[in-house]
CSV table of C-alpha atoms and ligand atoms in Angstrom, one decimal:
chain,number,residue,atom,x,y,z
A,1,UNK,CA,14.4,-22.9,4.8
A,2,UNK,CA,14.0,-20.2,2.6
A,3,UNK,CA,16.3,-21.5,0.1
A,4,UNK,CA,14.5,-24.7,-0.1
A,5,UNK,CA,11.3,-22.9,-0.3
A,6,UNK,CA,12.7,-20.5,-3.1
A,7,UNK,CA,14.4,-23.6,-5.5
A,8,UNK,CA,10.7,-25.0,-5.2
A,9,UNK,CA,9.0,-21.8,-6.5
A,10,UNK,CA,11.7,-21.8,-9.2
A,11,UNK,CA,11.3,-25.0,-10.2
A,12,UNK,CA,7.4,-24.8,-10.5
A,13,UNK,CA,8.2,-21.7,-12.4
A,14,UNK,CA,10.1,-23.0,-15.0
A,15,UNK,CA,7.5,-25.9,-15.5
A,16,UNK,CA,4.9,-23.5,-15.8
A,17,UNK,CA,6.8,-21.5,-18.2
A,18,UNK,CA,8.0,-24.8,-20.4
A,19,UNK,CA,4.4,-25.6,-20.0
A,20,UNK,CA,3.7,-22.5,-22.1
A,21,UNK,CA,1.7,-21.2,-18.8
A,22,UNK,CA,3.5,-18.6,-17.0
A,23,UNK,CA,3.4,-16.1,-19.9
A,24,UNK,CA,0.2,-16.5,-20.3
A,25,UNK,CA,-2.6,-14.7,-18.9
A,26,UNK,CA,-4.8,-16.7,-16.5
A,27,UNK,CA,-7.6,-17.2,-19.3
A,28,UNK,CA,-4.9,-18.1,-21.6
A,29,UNK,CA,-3.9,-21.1,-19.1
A,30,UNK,CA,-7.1,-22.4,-19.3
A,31,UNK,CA,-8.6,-21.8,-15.9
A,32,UNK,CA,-9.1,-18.7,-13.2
A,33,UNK,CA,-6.6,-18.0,-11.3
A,34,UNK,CA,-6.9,-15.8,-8.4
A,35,UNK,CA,-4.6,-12.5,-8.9
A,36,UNK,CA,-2.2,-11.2,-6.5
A,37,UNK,CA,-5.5,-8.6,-5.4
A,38,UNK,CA,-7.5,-11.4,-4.2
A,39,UNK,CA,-4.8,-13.5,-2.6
A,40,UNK,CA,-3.8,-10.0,-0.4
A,41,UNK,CA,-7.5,-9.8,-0.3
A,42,UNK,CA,-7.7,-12.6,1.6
A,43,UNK,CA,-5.1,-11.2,4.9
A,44,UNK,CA,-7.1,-7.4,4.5
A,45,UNK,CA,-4.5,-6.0,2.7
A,46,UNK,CA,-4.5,-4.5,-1.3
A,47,UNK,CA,-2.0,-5.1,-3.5
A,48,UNK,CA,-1.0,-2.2,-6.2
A,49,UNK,CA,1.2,-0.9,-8.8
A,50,UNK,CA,2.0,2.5,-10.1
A,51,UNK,CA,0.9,3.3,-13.8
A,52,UNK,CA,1.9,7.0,-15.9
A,53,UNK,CA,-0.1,8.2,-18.2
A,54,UNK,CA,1.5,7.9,-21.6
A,55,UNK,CA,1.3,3.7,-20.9
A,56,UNK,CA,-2.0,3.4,-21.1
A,57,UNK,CA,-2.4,3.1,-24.5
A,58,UNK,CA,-0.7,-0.3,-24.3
A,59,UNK,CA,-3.9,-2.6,-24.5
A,60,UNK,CA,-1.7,-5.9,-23.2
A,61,UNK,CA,-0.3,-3.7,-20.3
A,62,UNK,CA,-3.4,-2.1,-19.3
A,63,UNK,CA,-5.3,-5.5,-19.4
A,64,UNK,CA,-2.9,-7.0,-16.5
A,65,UNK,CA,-2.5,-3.7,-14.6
A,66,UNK,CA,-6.5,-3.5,-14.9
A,67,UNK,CA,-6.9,-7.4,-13.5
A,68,UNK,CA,-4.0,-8.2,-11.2
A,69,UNK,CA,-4.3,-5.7,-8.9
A,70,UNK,CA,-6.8,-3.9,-6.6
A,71,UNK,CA,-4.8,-0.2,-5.9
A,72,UNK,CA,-3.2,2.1,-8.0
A,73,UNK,CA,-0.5,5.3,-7.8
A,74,UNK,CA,-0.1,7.9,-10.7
A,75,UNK,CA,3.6,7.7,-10.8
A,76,UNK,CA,3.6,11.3,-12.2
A,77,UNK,CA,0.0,12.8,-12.9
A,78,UNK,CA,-0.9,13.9,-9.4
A,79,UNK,CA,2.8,15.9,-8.4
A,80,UNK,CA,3.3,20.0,-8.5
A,81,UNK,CA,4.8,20.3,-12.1
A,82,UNK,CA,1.7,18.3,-13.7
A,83,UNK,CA,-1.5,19.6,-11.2
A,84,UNK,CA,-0.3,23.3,-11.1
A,85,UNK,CA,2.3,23.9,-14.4
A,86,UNK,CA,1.2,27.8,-14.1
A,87,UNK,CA,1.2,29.5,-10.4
A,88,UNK,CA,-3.0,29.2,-9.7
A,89,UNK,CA,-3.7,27.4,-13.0
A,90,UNK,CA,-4.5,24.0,-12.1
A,91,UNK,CA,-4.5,21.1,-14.1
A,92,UNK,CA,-6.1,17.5,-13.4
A,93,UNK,CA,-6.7,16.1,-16.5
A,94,UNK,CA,-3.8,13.1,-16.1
A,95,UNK,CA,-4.2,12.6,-12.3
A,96,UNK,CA,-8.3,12.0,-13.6
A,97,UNK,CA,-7.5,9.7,-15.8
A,98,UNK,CA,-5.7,7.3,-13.6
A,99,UNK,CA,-8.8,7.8,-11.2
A,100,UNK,CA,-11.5,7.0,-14.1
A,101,UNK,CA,-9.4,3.9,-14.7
A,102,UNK,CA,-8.7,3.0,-11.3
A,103,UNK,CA,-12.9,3.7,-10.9
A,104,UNK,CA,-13.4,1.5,-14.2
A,105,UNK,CA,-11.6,-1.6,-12.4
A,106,UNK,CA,-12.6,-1.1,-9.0
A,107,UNK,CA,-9.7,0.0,-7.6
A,108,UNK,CA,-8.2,2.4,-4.6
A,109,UNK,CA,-5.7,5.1,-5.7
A,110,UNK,CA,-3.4,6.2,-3.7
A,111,UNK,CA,-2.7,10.0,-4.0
A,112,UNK,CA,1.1,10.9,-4.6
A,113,UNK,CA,2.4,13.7,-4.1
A,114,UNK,CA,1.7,16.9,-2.9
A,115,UNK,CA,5.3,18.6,-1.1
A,116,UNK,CA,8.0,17.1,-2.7
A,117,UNK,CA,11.3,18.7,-3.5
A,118,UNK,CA,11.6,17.2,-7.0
A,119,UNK,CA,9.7,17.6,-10.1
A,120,UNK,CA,8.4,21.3,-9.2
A,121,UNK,CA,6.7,23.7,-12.0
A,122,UNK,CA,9.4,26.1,-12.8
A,123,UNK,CA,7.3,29.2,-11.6
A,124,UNK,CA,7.7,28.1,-8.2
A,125,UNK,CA,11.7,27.2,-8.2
A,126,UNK,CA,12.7,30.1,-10.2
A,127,UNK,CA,12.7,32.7,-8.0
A,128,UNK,CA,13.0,33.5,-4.6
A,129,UNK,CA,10.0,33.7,-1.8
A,130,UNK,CA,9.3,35.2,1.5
A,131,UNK,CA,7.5,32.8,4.3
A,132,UNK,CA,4.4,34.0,4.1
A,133,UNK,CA,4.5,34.4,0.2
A,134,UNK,CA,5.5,30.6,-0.2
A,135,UNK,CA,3.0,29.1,2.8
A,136,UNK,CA,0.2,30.6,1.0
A,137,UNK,CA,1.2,29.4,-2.3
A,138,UNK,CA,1.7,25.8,-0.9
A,139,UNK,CA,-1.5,26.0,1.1
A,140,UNK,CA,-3.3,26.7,-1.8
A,141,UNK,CA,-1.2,24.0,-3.9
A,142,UNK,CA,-2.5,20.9,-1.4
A,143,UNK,CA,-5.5,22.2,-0.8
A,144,UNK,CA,-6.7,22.4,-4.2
A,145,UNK,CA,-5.3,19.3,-5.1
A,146,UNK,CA,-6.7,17.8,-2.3
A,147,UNK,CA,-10.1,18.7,-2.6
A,148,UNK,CA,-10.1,17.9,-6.0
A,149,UNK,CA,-9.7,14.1,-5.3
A,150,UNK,CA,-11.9,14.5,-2.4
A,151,UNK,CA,-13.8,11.1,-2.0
A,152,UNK,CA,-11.5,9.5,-5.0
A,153,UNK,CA,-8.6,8.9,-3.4
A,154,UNK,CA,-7.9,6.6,0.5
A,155,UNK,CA,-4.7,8.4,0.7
A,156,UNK,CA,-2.2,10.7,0.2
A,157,UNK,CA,1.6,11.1,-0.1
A,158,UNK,CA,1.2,14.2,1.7
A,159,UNK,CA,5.1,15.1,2.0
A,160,UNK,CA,7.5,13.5,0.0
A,161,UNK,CA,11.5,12.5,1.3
A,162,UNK,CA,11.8,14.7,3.8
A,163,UNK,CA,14.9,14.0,5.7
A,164,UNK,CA,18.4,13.3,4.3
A,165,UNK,CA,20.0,9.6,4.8
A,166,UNK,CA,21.4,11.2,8.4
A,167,UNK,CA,18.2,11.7,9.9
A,168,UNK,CA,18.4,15.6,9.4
A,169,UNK,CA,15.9,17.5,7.1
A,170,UNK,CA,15.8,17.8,4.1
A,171,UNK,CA,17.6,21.3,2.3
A,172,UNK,CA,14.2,21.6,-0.2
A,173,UNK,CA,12.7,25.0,-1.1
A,174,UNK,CA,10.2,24.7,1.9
A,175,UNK,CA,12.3,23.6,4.8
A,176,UNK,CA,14.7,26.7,4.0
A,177,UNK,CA,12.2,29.1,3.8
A,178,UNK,CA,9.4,28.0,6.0
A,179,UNK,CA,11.6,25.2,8.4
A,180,UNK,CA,10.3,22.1,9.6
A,181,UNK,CA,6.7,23.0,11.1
A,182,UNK,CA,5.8,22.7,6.9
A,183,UNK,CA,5.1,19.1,8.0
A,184,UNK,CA,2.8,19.8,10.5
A,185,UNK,CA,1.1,22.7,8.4
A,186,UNK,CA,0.8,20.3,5.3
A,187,UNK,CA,-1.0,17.7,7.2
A,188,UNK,CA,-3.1,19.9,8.8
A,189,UNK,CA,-4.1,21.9,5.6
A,190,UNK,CA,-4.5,18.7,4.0
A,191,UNK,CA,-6.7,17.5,6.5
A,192,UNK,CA,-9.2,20.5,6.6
A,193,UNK,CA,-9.6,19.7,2.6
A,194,UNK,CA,-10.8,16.2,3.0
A,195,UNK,CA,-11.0,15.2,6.8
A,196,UNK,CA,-11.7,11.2,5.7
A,197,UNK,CA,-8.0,10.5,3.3
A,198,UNK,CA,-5.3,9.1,5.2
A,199,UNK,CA,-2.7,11.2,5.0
A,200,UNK,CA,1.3,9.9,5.1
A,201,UNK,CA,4.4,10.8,4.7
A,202,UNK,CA,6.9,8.8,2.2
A,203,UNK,CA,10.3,8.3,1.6
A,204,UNK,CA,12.8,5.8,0.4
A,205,UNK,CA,15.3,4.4,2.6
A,206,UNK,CA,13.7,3.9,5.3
A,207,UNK,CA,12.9,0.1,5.3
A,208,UNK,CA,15.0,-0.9,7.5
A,209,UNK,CA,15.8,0.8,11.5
A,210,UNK,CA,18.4,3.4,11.2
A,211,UNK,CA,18.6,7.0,11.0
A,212,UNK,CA,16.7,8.0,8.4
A,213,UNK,CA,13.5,5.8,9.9
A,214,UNK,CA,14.2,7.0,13.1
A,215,UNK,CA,13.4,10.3,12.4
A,216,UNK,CA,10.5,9.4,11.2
A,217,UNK,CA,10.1,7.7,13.9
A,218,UNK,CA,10.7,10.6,16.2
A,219,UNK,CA,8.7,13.1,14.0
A,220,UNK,CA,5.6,11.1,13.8
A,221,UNK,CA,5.2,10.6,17.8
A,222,UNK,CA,6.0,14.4,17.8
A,223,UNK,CA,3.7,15.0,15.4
A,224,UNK,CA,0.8,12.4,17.2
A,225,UNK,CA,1.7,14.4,20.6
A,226,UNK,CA,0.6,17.8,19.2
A,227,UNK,CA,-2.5,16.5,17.4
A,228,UNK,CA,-1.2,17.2,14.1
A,229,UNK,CA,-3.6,14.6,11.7
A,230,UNK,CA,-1.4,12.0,10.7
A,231,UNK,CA,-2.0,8.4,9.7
A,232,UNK,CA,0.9,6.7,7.7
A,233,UNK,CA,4.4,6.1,7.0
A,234,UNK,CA,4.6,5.1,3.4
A,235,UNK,CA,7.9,2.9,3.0
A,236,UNK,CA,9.0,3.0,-0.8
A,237,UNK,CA,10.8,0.1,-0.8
A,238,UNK,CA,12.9,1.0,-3.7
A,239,UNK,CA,15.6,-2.3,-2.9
A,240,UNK,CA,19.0,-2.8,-5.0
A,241,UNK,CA,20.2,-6.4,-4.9
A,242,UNK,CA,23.9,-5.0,-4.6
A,243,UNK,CA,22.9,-3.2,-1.1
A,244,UNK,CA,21.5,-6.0,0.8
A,245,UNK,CA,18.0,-7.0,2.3
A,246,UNK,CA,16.7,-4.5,4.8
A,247,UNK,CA,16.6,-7.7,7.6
A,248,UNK,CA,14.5,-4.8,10.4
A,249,UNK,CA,11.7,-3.9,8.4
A,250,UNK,CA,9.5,-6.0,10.4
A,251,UNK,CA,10.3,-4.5,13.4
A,252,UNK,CA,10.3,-1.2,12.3
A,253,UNK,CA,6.8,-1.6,10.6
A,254,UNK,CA,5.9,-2.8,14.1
A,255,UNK,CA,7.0,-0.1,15.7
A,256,UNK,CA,5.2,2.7,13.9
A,257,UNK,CA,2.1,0.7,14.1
A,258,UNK,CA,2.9,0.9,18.2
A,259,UNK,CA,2.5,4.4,17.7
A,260,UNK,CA,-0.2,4.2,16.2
A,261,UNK,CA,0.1,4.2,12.6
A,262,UNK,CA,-0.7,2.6,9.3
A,263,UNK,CA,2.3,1.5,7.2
A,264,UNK,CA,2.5,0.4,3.9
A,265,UNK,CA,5.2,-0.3,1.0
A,266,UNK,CA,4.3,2.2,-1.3
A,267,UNK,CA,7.0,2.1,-4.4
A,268,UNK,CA,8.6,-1.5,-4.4
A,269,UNK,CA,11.2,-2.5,-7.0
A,270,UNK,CA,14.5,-4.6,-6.1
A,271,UNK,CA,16.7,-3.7,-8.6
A,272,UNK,CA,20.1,-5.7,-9.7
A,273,UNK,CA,23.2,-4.7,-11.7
A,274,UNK,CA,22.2,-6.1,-15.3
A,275,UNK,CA,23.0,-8.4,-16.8
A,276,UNK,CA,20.1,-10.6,-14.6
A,277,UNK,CA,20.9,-13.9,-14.2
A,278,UNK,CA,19.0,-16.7,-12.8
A,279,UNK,CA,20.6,-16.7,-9.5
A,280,UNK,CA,20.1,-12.8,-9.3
A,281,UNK,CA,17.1,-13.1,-10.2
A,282,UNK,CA,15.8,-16.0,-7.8
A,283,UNK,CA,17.3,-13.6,-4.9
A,284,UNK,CA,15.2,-10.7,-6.2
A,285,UNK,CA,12.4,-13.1,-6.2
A,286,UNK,CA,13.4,-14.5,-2.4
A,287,UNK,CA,13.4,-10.4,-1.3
A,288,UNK,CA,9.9,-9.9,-2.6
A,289,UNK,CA,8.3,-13.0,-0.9
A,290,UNK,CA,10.0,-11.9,2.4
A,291,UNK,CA,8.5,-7.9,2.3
A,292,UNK,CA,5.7,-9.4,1.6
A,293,UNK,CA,5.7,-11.5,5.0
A,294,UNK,CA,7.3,-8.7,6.7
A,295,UNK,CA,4.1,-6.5,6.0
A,296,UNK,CA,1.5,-9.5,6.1
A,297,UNK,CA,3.2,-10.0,9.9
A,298,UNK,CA,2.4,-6.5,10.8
A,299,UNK,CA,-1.2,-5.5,11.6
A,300,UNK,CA,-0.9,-2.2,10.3
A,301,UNK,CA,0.9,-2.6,7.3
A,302,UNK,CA,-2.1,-2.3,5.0
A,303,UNK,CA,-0.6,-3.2,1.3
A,304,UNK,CA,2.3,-3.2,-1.3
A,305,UNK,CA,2.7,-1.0,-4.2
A,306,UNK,CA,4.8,-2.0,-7.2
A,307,UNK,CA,6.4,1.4,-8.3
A,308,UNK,CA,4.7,-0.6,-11.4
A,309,UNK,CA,4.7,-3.7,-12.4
A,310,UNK,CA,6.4,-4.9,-15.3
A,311,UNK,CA,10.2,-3.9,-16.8
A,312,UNK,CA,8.9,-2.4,-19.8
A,313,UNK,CA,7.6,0.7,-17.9
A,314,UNK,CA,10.3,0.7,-14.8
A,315,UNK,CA,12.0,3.8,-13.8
A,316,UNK,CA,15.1,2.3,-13.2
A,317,UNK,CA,17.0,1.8,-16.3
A,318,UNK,CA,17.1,5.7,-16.3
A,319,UNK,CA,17.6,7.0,-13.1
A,320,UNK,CA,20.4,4.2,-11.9
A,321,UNK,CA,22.7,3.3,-15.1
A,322,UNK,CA,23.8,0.1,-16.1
A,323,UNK,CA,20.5,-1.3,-13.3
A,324,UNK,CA,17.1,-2.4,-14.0
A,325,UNK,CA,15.2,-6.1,-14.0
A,326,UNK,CA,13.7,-4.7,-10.9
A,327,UNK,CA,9.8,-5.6,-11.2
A,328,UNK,CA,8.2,-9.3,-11.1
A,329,UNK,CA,7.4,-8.8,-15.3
A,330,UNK,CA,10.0,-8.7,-17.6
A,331,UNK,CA,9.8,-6.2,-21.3
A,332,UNK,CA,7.7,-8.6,-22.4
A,333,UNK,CA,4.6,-8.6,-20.2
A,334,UNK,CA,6.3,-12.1,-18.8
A,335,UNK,CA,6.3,-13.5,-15.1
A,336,UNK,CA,9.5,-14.0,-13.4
A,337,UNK,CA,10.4,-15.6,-10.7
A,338,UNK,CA,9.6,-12.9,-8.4
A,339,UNK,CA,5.9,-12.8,-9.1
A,340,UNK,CA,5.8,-16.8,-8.5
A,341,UNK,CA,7.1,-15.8,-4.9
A,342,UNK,CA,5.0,-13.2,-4.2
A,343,UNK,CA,1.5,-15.7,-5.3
A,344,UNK,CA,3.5,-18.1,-2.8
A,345,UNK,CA,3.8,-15.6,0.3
A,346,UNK,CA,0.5,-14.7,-0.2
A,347,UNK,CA,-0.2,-18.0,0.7
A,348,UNK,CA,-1.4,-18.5,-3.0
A,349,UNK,CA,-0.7,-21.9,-4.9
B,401,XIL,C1,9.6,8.7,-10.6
B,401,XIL,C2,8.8,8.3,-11.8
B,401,XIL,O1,8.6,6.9,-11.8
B,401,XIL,C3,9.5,8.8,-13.1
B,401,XIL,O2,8.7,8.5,-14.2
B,401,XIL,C4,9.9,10.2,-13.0
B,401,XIL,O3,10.6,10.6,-14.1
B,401,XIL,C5,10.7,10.5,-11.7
B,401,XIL,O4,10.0,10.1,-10.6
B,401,XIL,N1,10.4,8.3,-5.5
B,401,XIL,C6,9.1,8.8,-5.7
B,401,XIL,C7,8.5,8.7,-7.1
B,401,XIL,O5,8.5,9.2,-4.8
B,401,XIL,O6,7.7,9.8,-7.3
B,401,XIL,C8,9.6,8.6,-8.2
B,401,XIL,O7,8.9,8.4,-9.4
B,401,XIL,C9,10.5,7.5,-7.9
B,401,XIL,C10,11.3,7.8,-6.6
C-alpha cells in the first residue's frame, strides 16, 4: 500500500517539478498553498526546523524557514559553549536572535540545550571539580539560562543523550562527578526558574523500543514516581537509510504518553550514503511520511522538528563522511520527494 501510495507522490512530484512548480515558492506557483505549519495545524501538532545563526543572512533560506513552519530550535545558540563561553559570563545574544525571529514569524522555540556532554566552554572541561563545586556551577548554568528565556521559549532540552546505546549512563563530566540524580536535580532546578516550560529530556537512538528507550523509559516513571517535574521525551530522530526504519516508534511514543508524557521528534533527518538516487531517495521520502503518521497516531506526540530543513545547511555531510541528502530540500532551496510525502501524510493535497 505504501508503495503504491509513494510512486503516486512521486509521480505528482515530478509533474509539479516539470511544471516548473515544485521549486517554486507557493506565490511563485501562482496560488496559496497551505505550508507544512498549517496542515500539522490542523491535527494540534507544530511542525519545525532547526536554524544556526550564521544562516540567517541567506534572504531565500530565511524566507521559507520564516513561512513553512510554525516552531523553531537554535541548533547551536542556546548550548554551554555559546550562553556561558567564560565561567559566570553569560552570553545570549545568538540564542535572542533566533527568539526575535522566531517572535517576528509567530513561531514557538524550542529551547536546546542546557546539560549536554558535547560542545562545553573549555573553562568547565579543563580542569577537574569537586561535587559540590560542579552542582553549583551547573545550577547556576540552567538556571540562568533558563530564566533568561522565561516566557520565550514552550520547552526545553533540559538534558541532552544521557545514556549510552546499552541503556547504561552516559560517562559525561556530570554523571562521573555528581552520578545520575543530575537528572533529577536539572529538572528540578530548571523548574524552579520557569515553573510553565516543558521540560524534556532528548536523545538520538531512541526511536524505536530497545535499550536505549527503555531506559528512558524506566528513568522517566522513576522520575514521575518521585515528583521530579518532567514533561517530555524528545526523540531526535536522526534516521540513516542504510540502518533501517525504526518499525516501534509508534508503540513506543505510545507508551511514554501512558506514562504520562509528551513526546515529540525533535531533530529529524534520514540520511543516505551519497550518491542519492531516485530510489533512495523515494525511500527517504516513504520514512518521513511514515514518522509523521507514527507521531500524528499518538496523542501525545505534539510535533516534528527538522534538525533543519534544507541540504544546504544539514549537519550531516560533516559529522558522517561520504552521507548527507538527509532533509526534504536539496542545496538549492528545492523540494524533494520527501517534502511531497510529508504535505501527503499530513493529509495535505
Ligand atoms: C549539531 C549541530 O547541528 C552542528 O552545527 C554542531 O556542529 C554539532 O551539533 N544532536 C544534537 C544536536 O542534540 O545539538 C546536534 O547539533 C546534532 C546531534
Amino acid at each position: 500500500m505504501r508503495t503504491t501510495r509513494l510512486r503516486l507522490v512521486g509521480a505528482v512530484a515530478a509533474l509539479l517539478v516539470a511544471a516548473g512548480i515544485g521549486a517554486g515558492t507557493p506565490a511563485q506557483a501562482g496560488h496559496q498553498q497551505s505550508t507544512l505549519a498549517d496542515l500539522a495545524q490542523r491535527h494540534g501538532r507544530y511542525f519545525g526546523s532547526a536554524t544556526d545563526n550564521p544562516e540567517l543572512v541567506d534572504g531565500p533560506y530565511t524566507a521559507l524557514l520564516g513561512s513553512e513552519f510554525d516552531q523553531i530550535t537554535p541548533g547551536n545558540g542556546m548550548k554551554w559553549y555559546a550562553t556561558e563561553p567564560q565561567q559566570g559570563v553569560f552570553d545570549f545574544s545568538e540564542g535572542d536572535e533566533i527568539v526575535d525571529l522566531a517572535r517576528a514569524n509567530r513561531q514557538k522555540v524550542r529551547g536546546h540545550t542546557l546539560v549536554w556532554h558535547s560542545q562545553l566552554p573549555g573553562w568547565l572541561t579543563g580542569r577537574e571539580w569537586t561535587a559540590p563545586e560542579l552542582r553549583a556551577v551547573l545550577k547556576k548554568h540552567i538556571q540562568t539560562e533558563v530564566r533568561h528565556y522565561r516566557g520565550k521559549v514552550f520547552a526545553w532540552d533540559v538534558v541532552n543523550e544521557a545514556f549510552n546505546e546499552d541503556g547504561t549512563y552516559r560517562e559525561s563530566i556530570f554523571y562521573k562527578t555528581l552520578g545520575p540524580g543530575y537528572i533529577a536535580d536539572a529538572l528540578r532546578w530548571a523548574h524552579q526558574a520557569d515553573p510553565r516550560v516543558k521540560l524534556y529530556l532528548n536523545d538520538y537512538n531512541i526511536e524505536g523500543v530497545g535499550p536505549k528507550s527503555d531506559a528512558y523509559y524506566r528513568l522517566a516513571n522513576e522520575l514521575k514516581a518521585a515528583g521530579v517535574p518532567l514533561h517530555g521525551i524528545g526523540l531526535q530522530a536522526h534516521l540513516a537509510l542504510q540502518y533501517g526504519y525504526p518499525a516501534t516508534l509508534e508503540d513506543n511514543l505510545r507508551r511514554f504518553s501512558r506514562l504520562g508524557l509528551d513526546t515529540a521528534l525533535t531533530e529529524v533527518d534520514i540520511r543516505m550514503q551519497l550518491p542519492a538516487t531516485e530510489e533512495k531517495l523515494d525511500r527517504q521520502a516513504e520514512w518521513y511520511a511514515d514518522l509523521t503518521e507514527a507521531c500524528l497516531a499518538v496523542r501525545r506526540c505534539v510535533g516534528i522538528t527538522l534538525w533543519d530543513y534544507t541540504d544546504k545547511y544539514s549537519w550531516i555531510p560533516a559529522f558522517f563522511p561520504g552521507e548527507g541528502a538527509a532533509l526534504p530540500w536539496d542545496e538549492e532551496l528545492r523540494r524533494k520527494p520527501a517534502y511531497f510525502a510529508l504535505r501527503e501524510a499530513l493529509g495535505g493535497r
